[in-house]
Short mmCIF file of C-alpha atoms in Angstrom, two decimals:
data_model
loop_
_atom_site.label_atom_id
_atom_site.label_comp_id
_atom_site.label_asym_id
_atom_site.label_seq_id
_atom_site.Cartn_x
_atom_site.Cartn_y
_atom_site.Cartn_z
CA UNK J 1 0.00 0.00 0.00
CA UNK J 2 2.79 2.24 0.78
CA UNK J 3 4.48 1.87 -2.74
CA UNK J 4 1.84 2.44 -4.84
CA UNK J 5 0.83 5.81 -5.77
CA UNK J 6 -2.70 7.70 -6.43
CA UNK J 7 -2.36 7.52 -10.15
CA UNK J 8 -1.58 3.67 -10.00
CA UNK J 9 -4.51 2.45 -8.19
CA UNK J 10 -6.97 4.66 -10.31
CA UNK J 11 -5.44 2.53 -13.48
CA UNK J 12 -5.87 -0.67 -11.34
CA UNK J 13 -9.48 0.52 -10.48
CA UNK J 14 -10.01 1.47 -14.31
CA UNK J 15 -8.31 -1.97 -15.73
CA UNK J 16 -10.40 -4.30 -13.34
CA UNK J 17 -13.49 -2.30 -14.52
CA UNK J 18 -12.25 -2.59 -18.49
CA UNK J 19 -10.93 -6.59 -18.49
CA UNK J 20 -12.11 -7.88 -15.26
CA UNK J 21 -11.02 -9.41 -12.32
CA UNK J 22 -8.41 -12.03 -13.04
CA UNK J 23 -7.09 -10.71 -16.15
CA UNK J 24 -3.74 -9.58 -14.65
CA UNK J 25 -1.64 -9.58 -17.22
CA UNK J 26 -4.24 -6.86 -19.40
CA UNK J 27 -4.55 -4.96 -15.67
CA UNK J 28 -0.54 -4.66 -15.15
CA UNK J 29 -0.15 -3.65 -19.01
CA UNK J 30 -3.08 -1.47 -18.15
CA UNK J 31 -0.96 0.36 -15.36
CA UNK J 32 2.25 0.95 -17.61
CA UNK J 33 4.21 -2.46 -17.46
CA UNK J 34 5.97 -1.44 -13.88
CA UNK J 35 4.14 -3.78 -11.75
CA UNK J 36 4.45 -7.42 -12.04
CA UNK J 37 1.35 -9.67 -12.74
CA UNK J 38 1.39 -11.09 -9.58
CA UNK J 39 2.06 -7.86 -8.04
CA UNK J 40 -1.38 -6.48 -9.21
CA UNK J 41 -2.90 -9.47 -7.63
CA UNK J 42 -1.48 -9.66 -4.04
CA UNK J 43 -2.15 -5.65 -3.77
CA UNK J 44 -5.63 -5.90 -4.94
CA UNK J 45 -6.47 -8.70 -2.57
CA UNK J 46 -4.91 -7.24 0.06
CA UNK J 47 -6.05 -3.79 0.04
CA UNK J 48 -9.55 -4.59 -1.54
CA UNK J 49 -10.81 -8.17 -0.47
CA UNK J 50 -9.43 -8.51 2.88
CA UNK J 51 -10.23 -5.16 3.62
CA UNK J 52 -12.59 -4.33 6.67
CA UNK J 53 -13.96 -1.91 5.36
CA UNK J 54 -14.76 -3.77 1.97
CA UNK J 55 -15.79 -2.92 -0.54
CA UNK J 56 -13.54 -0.13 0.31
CA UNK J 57 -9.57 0.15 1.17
CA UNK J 58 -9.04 0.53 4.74
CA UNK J 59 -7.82 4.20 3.93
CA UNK J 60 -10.59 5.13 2.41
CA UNK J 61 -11.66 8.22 4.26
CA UNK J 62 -10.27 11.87 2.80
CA UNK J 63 -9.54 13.10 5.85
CA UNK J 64 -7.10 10.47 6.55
CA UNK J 65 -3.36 11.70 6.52
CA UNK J 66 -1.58 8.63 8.15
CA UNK J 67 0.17 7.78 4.92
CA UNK J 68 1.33 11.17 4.40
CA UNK J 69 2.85 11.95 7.82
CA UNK J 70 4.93 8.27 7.75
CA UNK J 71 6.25 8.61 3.73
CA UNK J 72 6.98 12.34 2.41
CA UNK J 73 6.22 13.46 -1.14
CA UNK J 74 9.74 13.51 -2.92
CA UNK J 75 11.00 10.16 -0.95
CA UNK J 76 7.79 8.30 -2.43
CA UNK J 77 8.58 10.04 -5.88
CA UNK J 78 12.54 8.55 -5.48
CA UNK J 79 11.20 5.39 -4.54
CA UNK J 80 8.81 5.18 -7.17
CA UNK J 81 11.45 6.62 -9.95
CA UNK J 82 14.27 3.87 -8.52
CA UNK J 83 11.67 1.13 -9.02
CA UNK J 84 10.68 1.66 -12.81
CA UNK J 85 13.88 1.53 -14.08
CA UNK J 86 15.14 -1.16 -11.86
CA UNK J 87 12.07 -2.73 -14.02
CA UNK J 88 12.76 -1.02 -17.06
CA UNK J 89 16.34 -2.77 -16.64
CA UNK J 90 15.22 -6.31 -15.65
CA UNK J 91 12.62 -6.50 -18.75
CA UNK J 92 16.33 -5.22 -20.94
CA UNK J 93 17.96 -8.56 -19.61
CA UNK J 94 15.06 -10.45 -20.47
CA UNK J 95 14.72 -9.40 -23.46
CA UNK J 96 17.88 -10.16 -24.69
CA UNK J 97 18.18 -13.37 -23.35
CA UNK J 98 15.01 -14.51 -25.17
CA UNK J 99 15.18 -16.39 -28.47
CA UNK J 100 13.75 -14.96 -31.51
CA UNK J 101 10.28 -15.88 -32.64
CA UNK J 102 10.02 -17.74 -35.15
CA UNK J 103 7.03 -17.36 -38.03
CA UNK J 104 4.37 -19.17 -37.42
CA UNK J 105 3.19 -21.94 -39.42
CA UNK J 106 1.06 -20.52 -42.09
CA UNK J 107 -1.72 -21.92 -44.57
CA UNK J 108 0.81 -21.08 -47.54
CA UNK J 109 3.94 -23.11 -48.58
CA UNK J 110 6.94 -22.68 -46.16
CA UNK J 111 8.97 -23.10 -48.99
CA UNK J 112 9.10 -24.30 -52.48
CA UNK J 113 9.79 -27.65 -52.26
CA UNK J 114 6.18 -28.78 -52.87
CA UNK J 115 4.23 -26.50 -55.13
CA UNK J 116 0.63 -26.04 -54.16
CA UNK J 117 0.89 -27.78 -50.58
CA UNK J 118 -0.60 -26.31 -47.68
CA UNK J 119 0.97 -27.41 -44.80
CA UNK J 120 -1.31 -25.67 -42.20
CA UNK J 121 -4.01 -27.57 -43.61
CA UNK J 122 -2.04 -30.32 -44.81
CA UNK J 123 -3.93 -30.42 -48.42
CA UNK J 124 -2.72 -29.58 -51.54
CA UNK J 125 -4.20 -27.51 -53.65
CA UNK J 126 -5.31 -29.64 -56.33
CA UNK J 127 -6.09 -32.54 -54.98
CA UNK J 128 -7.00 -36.49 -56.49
CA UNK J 129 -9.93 -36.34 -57.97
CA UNK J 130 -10.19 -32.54 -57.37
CA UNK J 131 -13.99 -32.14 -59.67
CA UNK J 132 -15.85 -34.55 -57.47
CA UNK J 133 -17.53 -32.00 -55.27
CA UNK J 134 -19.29 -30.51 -58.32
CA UNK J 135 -21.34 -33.84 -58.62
CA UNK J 136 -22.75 -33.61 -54.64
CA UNK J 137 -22.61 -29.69 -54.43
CA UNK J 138 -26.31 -28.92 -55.35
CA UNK J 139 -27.74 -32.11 -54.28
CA UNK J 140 -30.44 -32.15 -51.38
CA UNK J 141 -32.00 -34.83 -49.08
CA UNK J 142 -35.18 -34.39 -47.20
CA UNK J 143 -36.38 -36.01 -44.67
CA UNK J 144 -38.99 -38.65 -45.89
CA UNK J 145 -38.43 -38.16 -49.33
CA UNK J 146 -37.24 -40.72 -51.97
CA UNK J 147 -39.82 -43.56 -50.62
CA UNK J 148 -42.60 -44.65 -52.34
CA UNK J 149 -45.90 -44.80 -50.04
CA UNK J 150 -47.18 -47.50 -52.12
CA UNK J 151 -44.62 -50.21 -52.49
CA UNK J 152 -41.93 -48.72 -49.04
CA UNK J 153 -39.04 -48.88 -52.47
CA UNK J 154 -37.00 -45.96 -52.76
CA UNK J 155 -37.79 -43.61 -55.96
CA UNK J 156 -35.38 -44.35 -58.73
CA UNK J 157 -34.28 -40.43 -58.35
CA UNK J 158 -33.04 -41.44 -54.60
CA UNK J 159 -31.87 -44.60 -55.53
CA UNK J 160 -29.65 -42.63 -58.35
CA UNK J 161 -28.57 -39.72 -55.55
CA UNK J 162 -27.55 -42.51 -53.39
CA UNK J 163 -25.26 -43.99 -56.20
CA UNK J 164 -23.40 -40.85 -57.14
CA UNK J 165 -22.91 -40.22 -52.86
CA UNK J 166 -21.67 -43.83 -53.32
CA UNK J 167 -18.89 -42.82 -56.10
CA UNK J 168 -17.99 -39.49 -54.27
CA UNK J 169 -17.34 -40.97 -51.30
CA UNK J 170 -14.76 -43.73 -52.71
CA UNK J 171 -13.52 -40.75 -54.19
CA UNK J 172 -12.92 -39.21 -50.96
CA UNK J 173 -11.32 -42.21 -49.58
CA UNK J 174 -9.26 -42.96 -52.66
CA UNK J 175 -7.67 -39.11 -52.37
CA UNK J 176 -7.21 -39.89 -47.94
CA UNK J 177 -5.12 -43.00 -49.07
CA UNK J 178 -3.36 -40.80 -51.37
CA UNK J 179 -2.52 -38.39 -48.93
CA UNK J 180 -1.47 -41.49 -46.48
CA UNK J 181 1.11 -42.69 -48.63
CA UNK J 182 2.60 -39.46 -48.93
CA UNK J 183 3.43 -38.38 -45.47
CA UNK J 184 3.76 -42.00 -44.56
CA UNK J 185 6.47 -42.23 -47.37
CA UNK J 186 8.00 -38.46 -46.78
CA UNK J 187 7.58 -37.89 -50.02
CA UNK J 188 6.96 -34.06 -49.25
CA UNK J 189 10.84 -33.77 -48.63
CA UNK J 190 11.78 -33.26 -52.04
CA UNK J 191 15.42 -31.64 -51.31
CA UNK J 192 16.62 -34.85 -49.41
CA UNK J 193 14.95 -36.89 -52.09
CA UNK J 194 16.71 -35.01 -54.67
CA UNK J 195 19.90 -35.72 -53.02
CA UNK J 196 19.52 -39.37 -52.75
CA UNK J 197 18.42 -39.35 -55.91
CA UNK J 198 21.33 -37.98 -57.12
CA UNK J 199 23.73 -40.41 -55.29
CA UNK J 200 21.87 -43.31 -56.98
CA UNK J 201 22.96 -44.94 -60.34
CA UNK J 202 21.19 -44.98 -63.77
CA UNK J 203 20.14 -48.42 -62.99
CA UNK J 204 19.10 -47.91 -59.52
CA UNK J 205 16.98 -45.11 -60.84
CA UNK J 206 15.27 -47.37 -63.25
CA UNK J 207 14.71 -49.74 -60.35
CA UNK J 208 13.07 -47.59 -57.77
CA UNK J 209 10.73 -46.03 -60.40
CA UNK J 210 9.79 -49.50 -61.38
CA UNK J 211 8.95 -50.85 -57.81
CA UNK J 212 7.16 -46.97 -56.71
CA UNK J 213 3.72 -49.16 -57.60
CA UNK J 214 4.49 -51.47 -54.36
CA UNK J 215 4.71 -48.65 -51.93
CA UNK J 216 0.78 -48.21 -51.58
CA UNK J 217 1.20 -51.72 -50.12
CA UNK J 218 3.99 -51.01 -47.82
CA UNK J 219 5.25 -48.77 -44.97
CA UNK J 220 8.56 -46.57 -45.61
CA UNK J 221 10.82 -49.37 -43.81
CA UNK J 222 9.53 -52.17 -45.52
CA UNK J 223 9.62 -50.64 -49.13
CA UNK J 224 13.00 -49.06 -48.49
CA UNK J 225 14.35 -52.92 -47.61
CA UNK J 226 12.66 -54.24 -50.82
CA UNK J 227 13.75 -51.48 -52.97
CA UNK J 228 17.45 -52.78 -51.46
CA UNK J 229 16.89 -56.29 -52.49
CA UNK J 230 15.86 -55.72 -55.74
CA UNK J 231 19.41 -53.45 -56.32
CA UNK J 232 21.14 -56.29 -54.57
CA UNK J 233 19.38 -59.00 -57.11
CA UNK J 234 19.99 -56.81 -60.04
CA UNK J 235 24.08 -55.95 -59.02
CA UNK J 236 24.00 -59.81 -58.53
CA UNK J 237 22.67 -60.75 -62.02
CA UNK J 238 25.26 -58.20 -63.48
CA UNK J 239 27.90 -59.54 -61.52
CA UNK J 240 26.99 -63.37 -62.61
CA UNK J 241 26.50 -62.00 -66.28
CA UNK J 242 29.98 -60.43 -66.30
CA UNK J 243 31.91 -63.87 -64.51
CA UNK J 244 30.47 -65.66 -67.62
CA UNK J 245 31.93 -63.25 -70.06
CA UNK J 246 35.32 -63.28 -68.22
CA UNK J 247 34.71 -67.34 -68.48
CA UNK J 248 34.36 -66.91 -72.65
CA UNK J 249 37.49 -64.97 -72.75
CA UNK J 250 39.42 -67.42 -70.72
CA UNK J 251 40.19 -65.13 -67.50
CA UNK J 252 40.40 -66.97 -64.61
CA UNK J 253 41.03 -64.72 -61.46
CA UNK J 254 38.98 -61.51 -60.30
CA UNK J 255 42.41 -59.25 -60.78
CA UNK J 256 42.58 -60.11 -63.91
CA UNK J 257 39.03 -59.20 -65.09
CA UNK J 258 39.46 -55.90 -63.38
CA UNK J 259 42.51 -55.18 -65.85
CA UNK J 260 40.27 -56.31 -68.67
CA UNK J 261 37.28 -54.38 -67.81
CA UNK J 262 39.77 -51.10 -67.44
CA UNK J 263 41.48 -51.89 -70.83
CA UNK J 264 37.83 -52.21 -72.12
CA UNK J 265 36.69 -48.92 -71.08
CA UNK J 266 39.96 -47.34 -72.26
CA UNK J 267 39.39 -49.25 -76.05
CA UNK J 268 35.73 -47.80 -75.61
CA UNK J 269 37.13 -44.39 -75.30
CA UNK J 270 39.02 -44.04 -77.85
CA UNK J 271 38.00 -41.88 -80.72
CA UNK J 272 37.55 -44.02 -83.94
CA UNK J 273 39.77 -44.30 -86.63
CA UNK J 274 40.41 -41.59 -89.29
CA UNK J 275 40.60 -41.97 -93.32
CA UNK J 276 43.14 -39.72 -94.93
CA UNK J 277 40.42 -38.09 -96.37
CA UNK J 278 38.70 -37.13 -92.88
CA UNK J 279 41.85 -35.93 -91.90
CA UNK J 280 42.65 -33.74 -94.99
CA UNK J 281 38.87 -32.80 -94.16
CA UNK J 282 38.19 -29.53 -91.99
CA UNK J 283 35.35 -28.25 -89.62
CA UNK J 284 34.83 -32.09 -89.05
CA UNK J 285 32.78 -32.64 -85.65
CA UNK J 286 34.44 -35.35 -84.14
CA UNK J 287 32.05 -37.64 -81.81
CA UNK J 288 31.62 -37.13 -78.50
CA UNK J 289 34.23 -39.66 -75.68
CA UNK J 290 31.52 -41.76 -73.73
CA UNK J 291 31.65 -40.70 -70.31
CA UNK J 292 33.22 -43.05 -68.10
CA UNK J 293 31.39 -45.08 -65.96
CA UNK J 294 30.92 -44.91 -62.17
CA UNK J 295 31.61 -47.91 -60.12
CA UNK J 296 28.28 -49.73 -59.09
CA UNK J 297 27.29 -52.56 -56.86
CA UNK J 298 28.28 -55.11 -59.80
CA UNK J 299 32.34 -53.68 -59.36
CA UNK J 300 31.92 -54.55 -55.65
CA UNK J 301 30.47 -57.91 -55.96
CA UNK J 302 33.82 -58.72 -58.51
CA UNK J 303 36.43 -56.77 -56.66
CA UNK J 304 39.47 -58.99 -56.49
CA UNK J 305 39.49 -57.38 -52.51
CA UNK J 306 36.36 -59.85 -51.26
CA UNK J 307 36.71 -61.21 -48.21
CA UNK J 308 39.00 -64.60 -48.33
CA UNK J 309 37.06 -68.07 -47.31
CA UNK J 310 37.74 -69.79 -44.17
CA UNK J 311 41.12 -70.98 -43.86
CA UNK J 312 42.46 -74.08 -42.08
CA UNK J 313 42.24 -74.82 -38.70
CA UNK J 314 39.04 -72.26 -38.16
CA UNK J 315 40.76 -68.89 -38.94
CA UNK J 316 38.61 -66.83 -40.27
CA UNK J 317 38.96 -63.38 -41.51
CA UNK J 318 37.52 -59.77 -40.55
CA UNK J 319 34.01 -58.90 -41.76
CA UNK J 320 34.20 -56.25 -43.72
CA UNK J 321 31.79 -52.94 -43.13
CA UNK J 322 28.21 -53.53 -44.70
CA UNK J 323 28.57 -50.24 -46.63
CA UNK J 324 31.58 -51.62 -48.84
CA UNK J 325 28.69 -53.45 -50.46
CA UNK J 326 31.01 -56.42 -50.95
CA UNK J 327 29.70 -59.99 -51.24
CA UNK J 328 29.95 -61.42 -47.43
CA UNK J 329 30.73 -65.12 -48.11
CA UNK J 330 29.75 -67.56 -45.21
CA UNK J 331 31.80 -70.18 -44.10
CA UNK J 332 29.32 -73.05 -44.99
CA UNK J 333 30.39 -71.74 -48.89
CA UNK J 334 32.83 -74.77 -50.42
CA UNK J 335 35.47 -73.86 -52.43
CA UNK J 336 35.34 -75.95 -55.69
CA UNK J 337 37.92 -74.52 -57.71
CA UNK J 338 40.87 -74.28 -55.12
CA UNK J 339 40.38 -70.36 -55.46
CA UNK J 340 39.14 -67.89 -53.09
CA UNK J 341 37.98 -65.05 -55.10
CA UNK J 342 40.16 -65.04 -57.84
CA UNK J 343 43.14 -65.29 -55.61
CA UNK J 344 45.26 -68.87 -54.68
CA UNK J 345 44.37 -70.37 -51.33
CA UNK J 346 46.85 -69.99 -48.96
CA UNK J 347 49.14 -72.50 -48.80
CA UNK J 348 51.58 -73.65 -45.82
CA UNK J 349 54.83 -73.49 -46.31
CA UNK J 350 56.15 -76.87 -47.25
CA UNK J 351 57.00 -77.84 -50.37
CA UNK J 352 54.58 -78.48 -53.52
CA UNK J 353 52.61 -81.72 -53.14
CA UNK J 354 53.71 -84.26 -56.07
CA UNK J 355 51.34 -87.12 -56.58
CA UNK J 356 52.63 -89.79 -56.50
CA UNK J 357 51.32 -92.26 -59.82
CA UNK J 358 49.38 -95.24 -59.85
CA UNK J 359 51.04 -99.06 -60.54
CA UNK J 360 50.10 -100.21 -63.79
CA UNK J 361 47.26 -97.04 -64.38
CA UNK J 362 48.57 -94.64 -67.17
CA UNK J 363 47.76 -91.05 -66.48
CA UNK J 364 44.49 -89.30 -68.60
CA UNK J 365 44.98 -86.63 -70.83
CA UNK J 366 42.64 -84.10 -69.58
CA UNK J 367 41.98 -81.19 -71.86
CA UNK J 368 38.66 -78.84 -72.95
CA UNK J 369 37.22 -80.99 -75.28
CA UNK J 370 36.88 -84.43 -73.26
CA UNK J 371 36.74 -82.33 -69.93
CA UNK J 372 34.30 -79.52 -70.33
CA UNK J 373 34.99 -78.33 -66.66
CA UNK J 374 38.60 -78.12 -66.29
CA UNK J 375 38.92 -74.89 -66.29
CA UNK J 376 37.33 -75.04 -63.00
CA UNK J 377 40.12 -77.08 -61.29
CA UNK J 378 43.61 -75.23 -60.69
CA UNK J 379 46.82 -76.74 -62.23
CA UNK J 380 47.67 -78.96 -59.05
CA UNK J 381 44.66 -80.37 -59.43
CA UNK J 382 44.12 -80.93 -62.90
CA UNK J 383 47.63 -82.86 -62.71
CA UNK J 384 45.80 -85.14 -59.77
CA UNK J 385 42.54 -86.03 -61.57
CA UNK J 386 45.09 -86.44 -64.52
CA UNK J 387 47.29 -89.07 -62.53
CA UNK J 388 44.05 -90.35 -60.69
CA UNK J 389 42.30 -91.04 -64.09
CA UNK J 390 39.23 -88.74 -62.14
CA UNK J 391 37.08 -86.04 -64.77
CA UNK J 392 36.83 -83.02 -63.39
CA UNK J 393 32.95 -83.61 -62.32
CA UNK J 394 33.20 -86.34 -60.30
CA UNK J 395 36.72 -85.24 -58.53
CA UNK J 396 34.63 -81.66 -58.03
CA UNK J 397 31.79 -83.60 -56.09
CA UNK J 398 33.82 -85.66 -54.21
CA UNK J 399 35.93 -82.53 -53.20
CA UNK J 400 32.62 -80.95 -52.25
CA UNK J 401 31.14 -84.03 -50.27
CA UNK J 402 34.66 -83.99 -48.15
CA UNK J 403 35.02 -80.26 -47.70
CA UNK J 404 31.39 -80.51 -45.82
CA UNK J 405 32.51 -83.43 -43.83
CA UNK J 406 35.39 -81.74 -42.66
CA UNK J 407 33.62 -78.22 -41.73
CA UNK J 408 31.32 -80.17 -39.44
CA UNK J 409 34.22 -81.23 -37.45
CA UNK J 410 35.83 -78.45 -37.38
CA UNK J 411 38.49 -78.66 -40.27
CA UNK J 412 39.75 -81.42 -39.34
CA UNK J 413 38.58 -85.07 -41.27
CA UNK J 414 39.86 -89.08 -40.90
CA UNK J 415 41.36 -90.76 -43.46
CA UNK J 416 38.73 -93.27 -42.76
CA UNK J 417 35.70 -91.09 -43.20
CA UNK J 418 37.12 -89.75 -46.27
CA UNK J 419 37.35 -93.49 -47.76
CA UNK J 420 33.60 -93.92 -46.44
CA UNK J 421 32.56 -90.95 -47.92
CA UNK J 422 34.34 -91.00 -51.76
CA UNK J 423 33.56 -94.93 -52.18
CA UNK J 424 35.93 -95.15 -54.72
CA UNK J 425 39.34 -97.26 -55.01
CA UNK J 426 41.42 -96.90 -51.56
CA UNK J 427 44.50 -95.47 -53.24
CA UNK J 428 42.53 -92.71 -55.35
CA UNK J 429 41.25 -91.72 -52.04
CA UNK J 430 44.52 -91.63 -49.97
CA UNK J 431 46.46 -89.58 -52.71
CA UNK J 432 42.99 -87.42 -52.87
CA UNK J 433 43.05 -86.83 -49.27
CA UNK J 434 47.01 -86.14 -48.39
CA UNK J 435 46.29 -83.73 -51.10
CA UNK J 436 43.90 -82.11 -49.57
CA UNK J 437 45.61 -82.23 -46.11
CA UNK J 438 49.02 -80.87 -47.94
CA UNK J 439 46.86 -77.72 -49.62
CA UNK J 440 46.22 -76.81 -46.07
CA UNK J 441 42.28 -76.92 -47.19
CA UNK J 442 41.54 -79.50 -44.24
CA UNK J 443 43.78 -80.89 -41.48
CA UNK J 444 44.35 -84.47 -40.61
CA UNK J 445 42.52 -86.12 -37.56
#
């Protein structure tokens, strides 16, 4: 009661009358912004409710000079003065502590991305189906009308409104799903689309705007997996396609199809021969150099960098990082060609295994003609099907059938399983097996 002046609690008086009790805030903007919301409160409750006198303050009466006797004129005035800008300074600090305001969301585009989107009322524009309010707009239902009183049927002019409500209303529901699979999808993000867009092949383009039909039946996850596994599928069938055209031209490691695929884009490059009659020839517009290609999934499944097999003894090596896009090969894989991605198996250090020929058994000529899979065998072991008298197929299944064993047990095979599992003369399958044993490919138990 003391600090407040005349003037201040006439514009208390006047705001209460103007915005009513309880609107504080409007009151203490009402009285200049120098009192405090809760300020205005407490004083008003304290001088006016709890008041004996009430309705009245208890210094209501003119004659009363109390206040003016304990507080003089110019130290009320410096009091007063001292306190609005101590508040003038405290709402300075605020102020610049605050964060800006930001816009608020508006019924208009926030940017371009999306041309005639709304997102305040999260519709676009023109919408699917946008015509198919004209059909309903003038129509009109009332109440008993349409039913015949002779037969209870509905008029054929009802039964007709009914049908066209019918149509606009899968209409309706055909433009919500619509709308579904756009936010659901984030297709309204066109910049980060664009960018992944960009980062994506020719191919993969092709790809994801052939399998945009199957994301009305999917969530974002889900289609974003499949749309993965039908790149994967396609790099594989390119990589598959390319092995057998590297298998035509007689290559038979991964390093060396790399050099043949970079000598075939350089060959590709090159501008095409000249006559002496182009050359003598002027303003001639040469063609343009094919661009050169960017490395795709297919390079990565053919790298001659994949990850090596399993090794004897039940060393394996590092996983490499899913993003490399390289082909992870498990360890239940069998080699059949004594290669591990177009580089030699390891071998131990001893000495090269010479097998050791048959009594009486003259060693088979292998070549492509009468052994259509050689080329699959390496030279060791076309010289051991060669002093075995074994065709490539049959060594390659046995190989197979005794690789398996041995990964069951942990590398590590009998001579006697071996015999058990080859069923073929005892000999054959010794020299077969201390060849395999010598190669390092299983180990002896």
């Amino acid at each position: 009661m003391k600090d407040w002046g005349a003037d201040e609690e006439l514009l208390l008086l006047e705001g209460a009358e103007s915005y009513g009790l309880g609107s504080w805030a409007d009151i203490c903007d009402h009285i200049g912004g120098c009192r405090t919301k809760d300020e205005v409160r407490d004083h008003y409750i304290k001088t006016y409710i709890e008041s004996s006198k009430f309705p009245l303050p208890e210094r209501a009466n003119p004659d009363d000079r109390g206040l003016i006797e304990e507080i003089s004129r110019e130290k009320f005035q410096a009091r007063k003065k001292r306190r609005i800008e101590e508040r003038k300074e405290a709402n300075k600090v605020a102020i610049s502590s605050m964060t800006p305001k930001q816009k608020p969301t508006a019924s208009v585009p926030a940017c371009h991305e999306v041309q005639g989107y709304m997102p305040g009322r999260m519709e676009f524009e023109t919408e699917h189906h946008n015509d198919a309010e004209e059909a309903v707009q003038h129509m009109q239902f009332e109440p008993g009308e349409g039913i015949n009183p002779r037969t209870g049927e509905l008029e054929p002019e009802t039964d007709l409104k009914i049908t066209v409500m019918d149509i606009y209303n899968s209409r309706l529901t055909g433009r919500a799903e619509r709308k579904k699979i756009i936010f659901e999808h984030n297709l309204l993000e066109y910049r980060k689309n664009n960018l992944l867009d960009k980062k994506r092949t020719k191919e993969e383009k092709d790809l994801q705007n052939k399998a945009k039909p199957f994301a009305r039946m999917m969530n974002n996850p889900d289609f974003e997996e499949f749309c993965k596994g039908l790149e994967y599928e396609h790099n594989l069938r390119q990589a598959i396609a390319q092995l057998q055209d590297w298998r035509q031209m007689r290559i038979g490691d991964l390093k060396s199809g790399e050099k043949y695929e970079s000598e075939k884009q350089q060959r590709a490059q090159r501008p095409p021969p000249t006559g002496s009659f182009d050359r003598l020839a002027t303003g001639r517009i040469g063609k343009p150099t094919p661009p050169v290609e960017t490395p795709s999934g297919t390079t990565a499944l053919t790298a001659p960098d994949l990850p090596i097999r399993t090794q004897h003894h039940g060393v394996h090596t590092p996983e490499v990082s899913p993003n490399s896009r390289s082909l992870h090969i498990t360890n239940d894989k069998i080699l059949t060609n004594g290669h591990a991605n177009g580089t030699l198996t390891p071998q131990s250090g001893k000495s090269r295994y010479v097998v050791q020929p048959l009594s009486n058994v003259a060693p088979l000529k292998l070549n492509n003609e009468n052994a259509t899979d050689l080329h699959l065998l390496t030279k060791e072991e076309q010289d051991l099907c060669s002093v075995l008298r074994i065709y490539p197929k049959p060594y390659l299944v046995i190989k197979e059938h005794l690789m398996k064993e041995a990964m069951k047990q942990g590398g590590n095979l009998k001579r006697k399983t071996a015999r058990e599992i080859c069923k073929i003369d005892v000999n054959k399958c010794g020299r077969i097996f201390d060849f395999f044993v010598n190669s390092g490919w299983i180990g002896k138990g």
